[in-house]
PDB file of C-alpha atoms in Angstrom:
ATOM      1  CA  UNK F   1      32.530 -44.480  53.969  1.00 63.00           C
ATOM      2  CA  UNK F   2      35.192 -41.853  53.212  1.00 61.00           C
ATOM      3  CA  UNK F   3      36.234 -41.125  49.657  1.00 61.00           C
ATOM      4  CA  UNK F   4      39.422 -42.852  48.526  1.00 62.00           C
ATOM      5  CA  UNK F   5      42.395 -40.693  47.674  1.00 66.00           C
ATOM      6  CA  UNK F   6      43.420 -40.742  44.061  1.00 64.00           C
ATOM      7  CA  UNK F   7      46.639 -39.568  42.501  1.00 67.00           C
ATOM      8  CA  UNK F   8      46.340 -37.192  39.521  1.00 74.00           C
ATOM      9  CA  UNK F   9      47.410 -39.836  36.988  1.00 76.00           C
ATOM     10  CA  UNK F  10      45.208 -42.628  38.322  1.00 76.00           C
ATOM     11  CA  UNK F  11      42.597 -44.217  36.099  1.00 88.00           C
ATOM     12  CA  UNK F  12      39.079 -42.927  36.789  1.00 89.00           C
ATOM     13  CA  UNK F  13      37.569 -46.261  35.744  1.00 90.00           C
ATOM     14  CA  UNK F  14      39.867 -48.146  38.151  1.00 91.00           C
ATOM     15  CA  UNK F  15      39.035 -45.741  40.998  1.00 90.00           C
ATOM     16  CA  UNK F  16      35.272 -46.149  40.412  1.00 92.00           C
ATOM     17  CA  UNK F  17      35.608 -49.945  40.269  1.00 93.00           C
ATOM     18  CA  UNK F  18      37.694 -50.007  43.483  1.00 93.00           C
ATOM     19  CA  UNK F  19      35.149 -47.801  45.226  1.00 94.00           C
ATOM     20  CA  UNK F  20      32.325 -50.095  44.054  1.00 96.00           C
ATOM     21  CA  UNK F  21      34.136 -53.088  45.583  1.00 96.00           C
ATOM     22  CA  UNK F  22      34.517 -51.297  48.923  1.00 95.00           C
ATOM     23  CA  UNK F  23      30.889 -50.151  48.946  1.00 96.00           C
ATOM     24  CA  UNK F  24      29.516 -53.595  48.116  1.00 98.00           C
ATOM     25  CA  UNK F  25      31.749 -55.227  50.733  1.00 97.00           C
ATOM     26  CA  UNK F  26      30.052 -53.018  53.337  1.00 97.00           C
ATOM     27  CA  UNK F  27      26.504 -53.994  52.304  1.00 98.00           C
ATOM     28  CA  UNK F  28      25.007 -56.404  54.859  1.00 97.00           C
ATOM     29  CA  UNK F  29      23.783 -59.774  53.640  1.00 96.00           C
ATOM     30  CA  UNK F  30      20.131 -59.682  52.617  1.00 95.00           C
ATOM     31  CA  UNK F  31      20.044 -55.890  52.431  1.00 97.00           C
ATOM     32  CA  UNK F  32      17.697 -54.002  50.151  1.00 97.00           C
ATOM     33  CA  UNK F  33      20.060 -51.816  48.117  1.00 98.00           C
ATOM     34  CA  UNK F  34      19.150 -48.363  46.824  1.00 98.00           C
ATOM     35  CA  UNK F  35      21.634 -46.585  44.560  1.00 98.00           C
ATOM     36  CA  UNK F  36      21.587 -42.813  44.548  1.00 96.00           C
ATOM     37  CA  UNK F  37      22.126 -42.141  40.876  1.00 93.00           C
ATOM     38  CA  UNK F  38      21.426 -39.352  38.437  1.00 89.00           C
ATOM     39  CA  UNK F  39      19.406 -41.736  36.244  1.00 92.00           C
ATOM     40  CA  UNK F  40      17.274 -42.800  39.220  1.00 96.00           C
ATOM     41  CA  UNK F  41      13.662 -41.883  39.826  1.00 97.00           C
ATOM     42  CA  UNK F  42      12.903 -38.693  41.726  1.00 97.00           C
ATOM     43  CA  UNK F  43      10.818 -39.451  44.824  1.00 97.00           C
ATOM     44  CA  UNK F  44       8.582 -37.054  46.700  1.00 96.00           C
ATOM     45  CA  UNK F  45       8.481 -37.234  50.484  1.00 95.00           C
ATOM     46  CA  UNK F  46       5.232 -39.205  50.186  1.00 95.00           C
ATOM     47  CA  UNK F  47       6.891 -41.608  47.714  1.00 97.00           C
ATOM     48  CA  UNK F  48       9.811 -42.155  50.071  1.00 97.00           C
ATOM     49  CA  UNK F  49       7.498 -42.662  53.044  1.00 96.00           C
ATOM     50  CA  UNK F  50       5.561 -45.267  51.041  1.00 97.00           C
ATOM     51  CA  UNK F  51       8.844 -47.099  50.354  1.00 97.00           C
ATOM     52  CA  UNK F  52      10.182 -46.684  53.876  1.00 97.00           C
ATOM     53  CA  UNK F  53       7.209 -48.329  55.550  1.00 96.00           C
ATOM     54  CA  UNK F  54       7.625 -51.790  53.948  1.00 97.00           C
ATOM     55  CA  UNK F  55      11.404 -51.553  54.326  1.00 96.00           C
ATOM     56  CA  UNK F  56      10.943 -51.076  58.076  1.00 94.00           C
ATOM     57  CA  UNK F  57       8.342 -53.859  58.278  1.00 95.00           C
ATOM     58  CA  UNK F  58      10.659 -56.292  56.483  1.00 94.00           C
ATOM     59  CA  UNK F  59      13.224 -55.861  59.203  1.00 91.00           C
ATOM     60  CA  UNK F  60      16.103 -56.385  56.761  1.00 93.00           C
ATOM     61  CA  UNK F  61      18.825 -53.773  56.388  1.00 97.00           C
ATOM     62  CA  UNK F  62      18.516 -51.100  53.713  1.00 98.00           C
ATOM     63  CA  UNK F  63      21.764 -49.863  52.167  1.00 98.00           C
ATOM     64  CA  UNK F  64      21.968 -46.571  50.306  1.00 98.00           C
ATOM     65  CA  UNK F  65      24.921 -46.441  47.918  1.00 97.00           C
ATOM     66  CA  UNK F  66      26.336 -42.986  47.246  1.00 95.00           C
ATOM     67  CA  UNK F  67      29.160 -42.721  44.741  1.00 92.00           C
ATOM     68  CA  UNK F  68      32.114 -40.409  44.799  1.00 88.00           C
ATOM     69  CA  UNK F  69      32.822 -37.567  42.387  1.00 85.00           C
ATOM     70  CA  UNK F  70      32.862 -39.905  39.388  1.00 88.00           C
ATOM     71  CA  UNK F  71      29.604 -41.670  40.212  1.00 89.00           C
ATOM     72  CA  UNK F  72      28.751 -45.231  41.202  1.00 94.00           C
ATOM     73  CA  UNK F  73      30.407 -48.205  39.606  1.00 96.00           C
ATOM     74  CA  UNK F  74      28.416 -50.553  37.419  1.00 96.00           C
ATOM     75  CA  UNK F  75      28.605 -53.301  40.039  1.00 97.00           C
ATOM     76  CA  UNK F  76      26.784 -51.051  42.521  1.00 98.00           C
ATOM     77  CA  UNK F  77      24.108 -50.140  40.003  1.00 97.00           C
ATOM     78  CA  UNK F  78      23.666 -53.818  39.101  1.00 97.00           C
ATOM     79  CA  UNK F  79      23.283 -54.779  42.789  1.00 98.00           C
ATOM     80  CA  UNK F  80      20.698 -52.062  43.485  1.00 98.00           C
ATOM     81  CA  UNK F  81      17.037 -53.015  43.654  1.00 98.00           C
ATOM     82  CA  UNK F  82      16.113 -49.357  43.112  1.00 98.00           C
ATOM     83  CA  UNK F  83      17.702 -46.144  41.883  1.00 98.00           C
ATOM     84  CA  UNK F  84      16.857 -42.846  43.546  1.00 98.00           C
ATOM     85  CA  UNK F  85      17.686 -39.418  42.125  1.00 96.00           C
ATOM     86  CA  UNK F  86      17.738 -36.558  44.608  1.00 96.00           C
ATOM     87  CA  UNK F  87      17.995 -33.912  41.901  1.00 92.00           C
ATOM     88  CA  UNK F  88      18.875 -33.258  38.296  1.00 89.00           C
ATOM     89  CA  UNK F  89      21.762 -31.228  39.716  1.00 89.00           C
ATOM     90  CA  UNK F  90      25.159 -32.769  40.366  1.00 86.00           C
ATOM     91  CA  UNK F  91      25.623 -32.613  44.132  1.00 88.00           C
ATOM     92  CA  UNK F  92      28.824 -33.089  46.136  1.00 89.00           C
ATOM     93  CA  UNK F  93      29.191 -36.454  47.895  1.00 84.00           C
ATOM     94  CA  UNK F  94      28.936 -34.922  51.374  1.00 89.00           C
ATOM     95  CA  UNK F  95      25.827 -32.918  50.538  1.00 94.00           C
ATOM     96  CA  UNK F  96      24.096 -35.999  49.123  1.00 94.00           C
ATOM     97  CA  UNK F  97      24.537 -37.690  52.504  1.00 94.00           C
ATOM     98  CA  UNK F  98      22.901 -34.757  54.286  1.00 96.00           C
ATOM     99  CA  UNK F  99      20.019 -34.424  51.807  1.00 96.00           C
ATOM    100  CA  UNK F 100      19.343 -38.181  51.845  1.00 97.00           C
ATOM    101  CA  UNK F 101      19.413 -38.284  55.660  1.00 97.00           C
ATOM    102  CA  UNK F 102      17.008 -35.331  55.856  1.00 96.00           C
ATOM    103  CA  UNK F 103      14.679 -36.918  53.296  1.00 96.00           C
ATOM    104  CA  UNK F 104      14.643 -40.199  55.241  1.00 97.00           C
ATOM    105  CA  UNK F 105      13.967 -38.422  58.530  1.00 95.00           C
ATOM    106  CA  UNK F 106      11.155 -36.424  56.952  1.00 94.00           C
ATOM    107  CA  UNK F 107       9.631 -39.581  55.415  1.00 95.00           C
ATOM    108  CA  UNK F 108       9.827 -41.328  58.793  1.00 94.00           C
ATOM    109  CA  UNK F 109       8.181 -38.302  60.443  1.00 94.00           C
ATOM    110  CA  UNK F 110       5.298 -38.577  57.954  1.00 93.00           C
ATOM    111  CA  UNK F 111       4.792 -42.237  58.882  1.00 94.00           C
ATOM    112  CA  UNK F 112       4.884 -41.413  62.595  1.00 93.00           C
ATOM    113  CA  UNK F 113       2.578 -38.418  62.139  1.00 89.00           C
ATOM    114  CA  UNK F 114       5.263 -36.349  63.797  1.00 84.00           C
ATOM    115  CA  UNK F 115       4.800 -32.562  63.544  1.00 80.00           C
ATOM    116  CA  UNK F 116       8.236 -32.161  61.907  1.00 70.00           C
ATOM    117  CA  UNK F 117       6.599 -32.651  58.522  1.00 58.00           C
ATOM    118  CA  UNK F 118       3.743 -30.164  58.306  1.00 63.00           C
ATOM    119  CA  UNK F 119       2.478 -30.851  54.800  1.00 58.00           C
TER     120      UNK F 119
END
């Protein structure tokens, strides 16, 4: 989902709340929701693979919520079953998408015993 445009004088709290509404509206019914948040738990590739396996077996959608430059709204954090922290660093929205996608692919490759993950 693209970031919303915000005028210079717009309220940050209002922008975060509006973004949270849009994100939650896009979450499929019955989805397992994971918020990418700085206060989340850091997962190793093995940790993520161990989470990914039951998610895939459940057959229900998994939704990863990534906030904009001001973070995720409280409604998103409340809806999340889990919180995942990619790093203690603050990362740009677009980079978080790439890092999360790579981490998920690597975790899947571990489960499939694919040579992509060599550890």
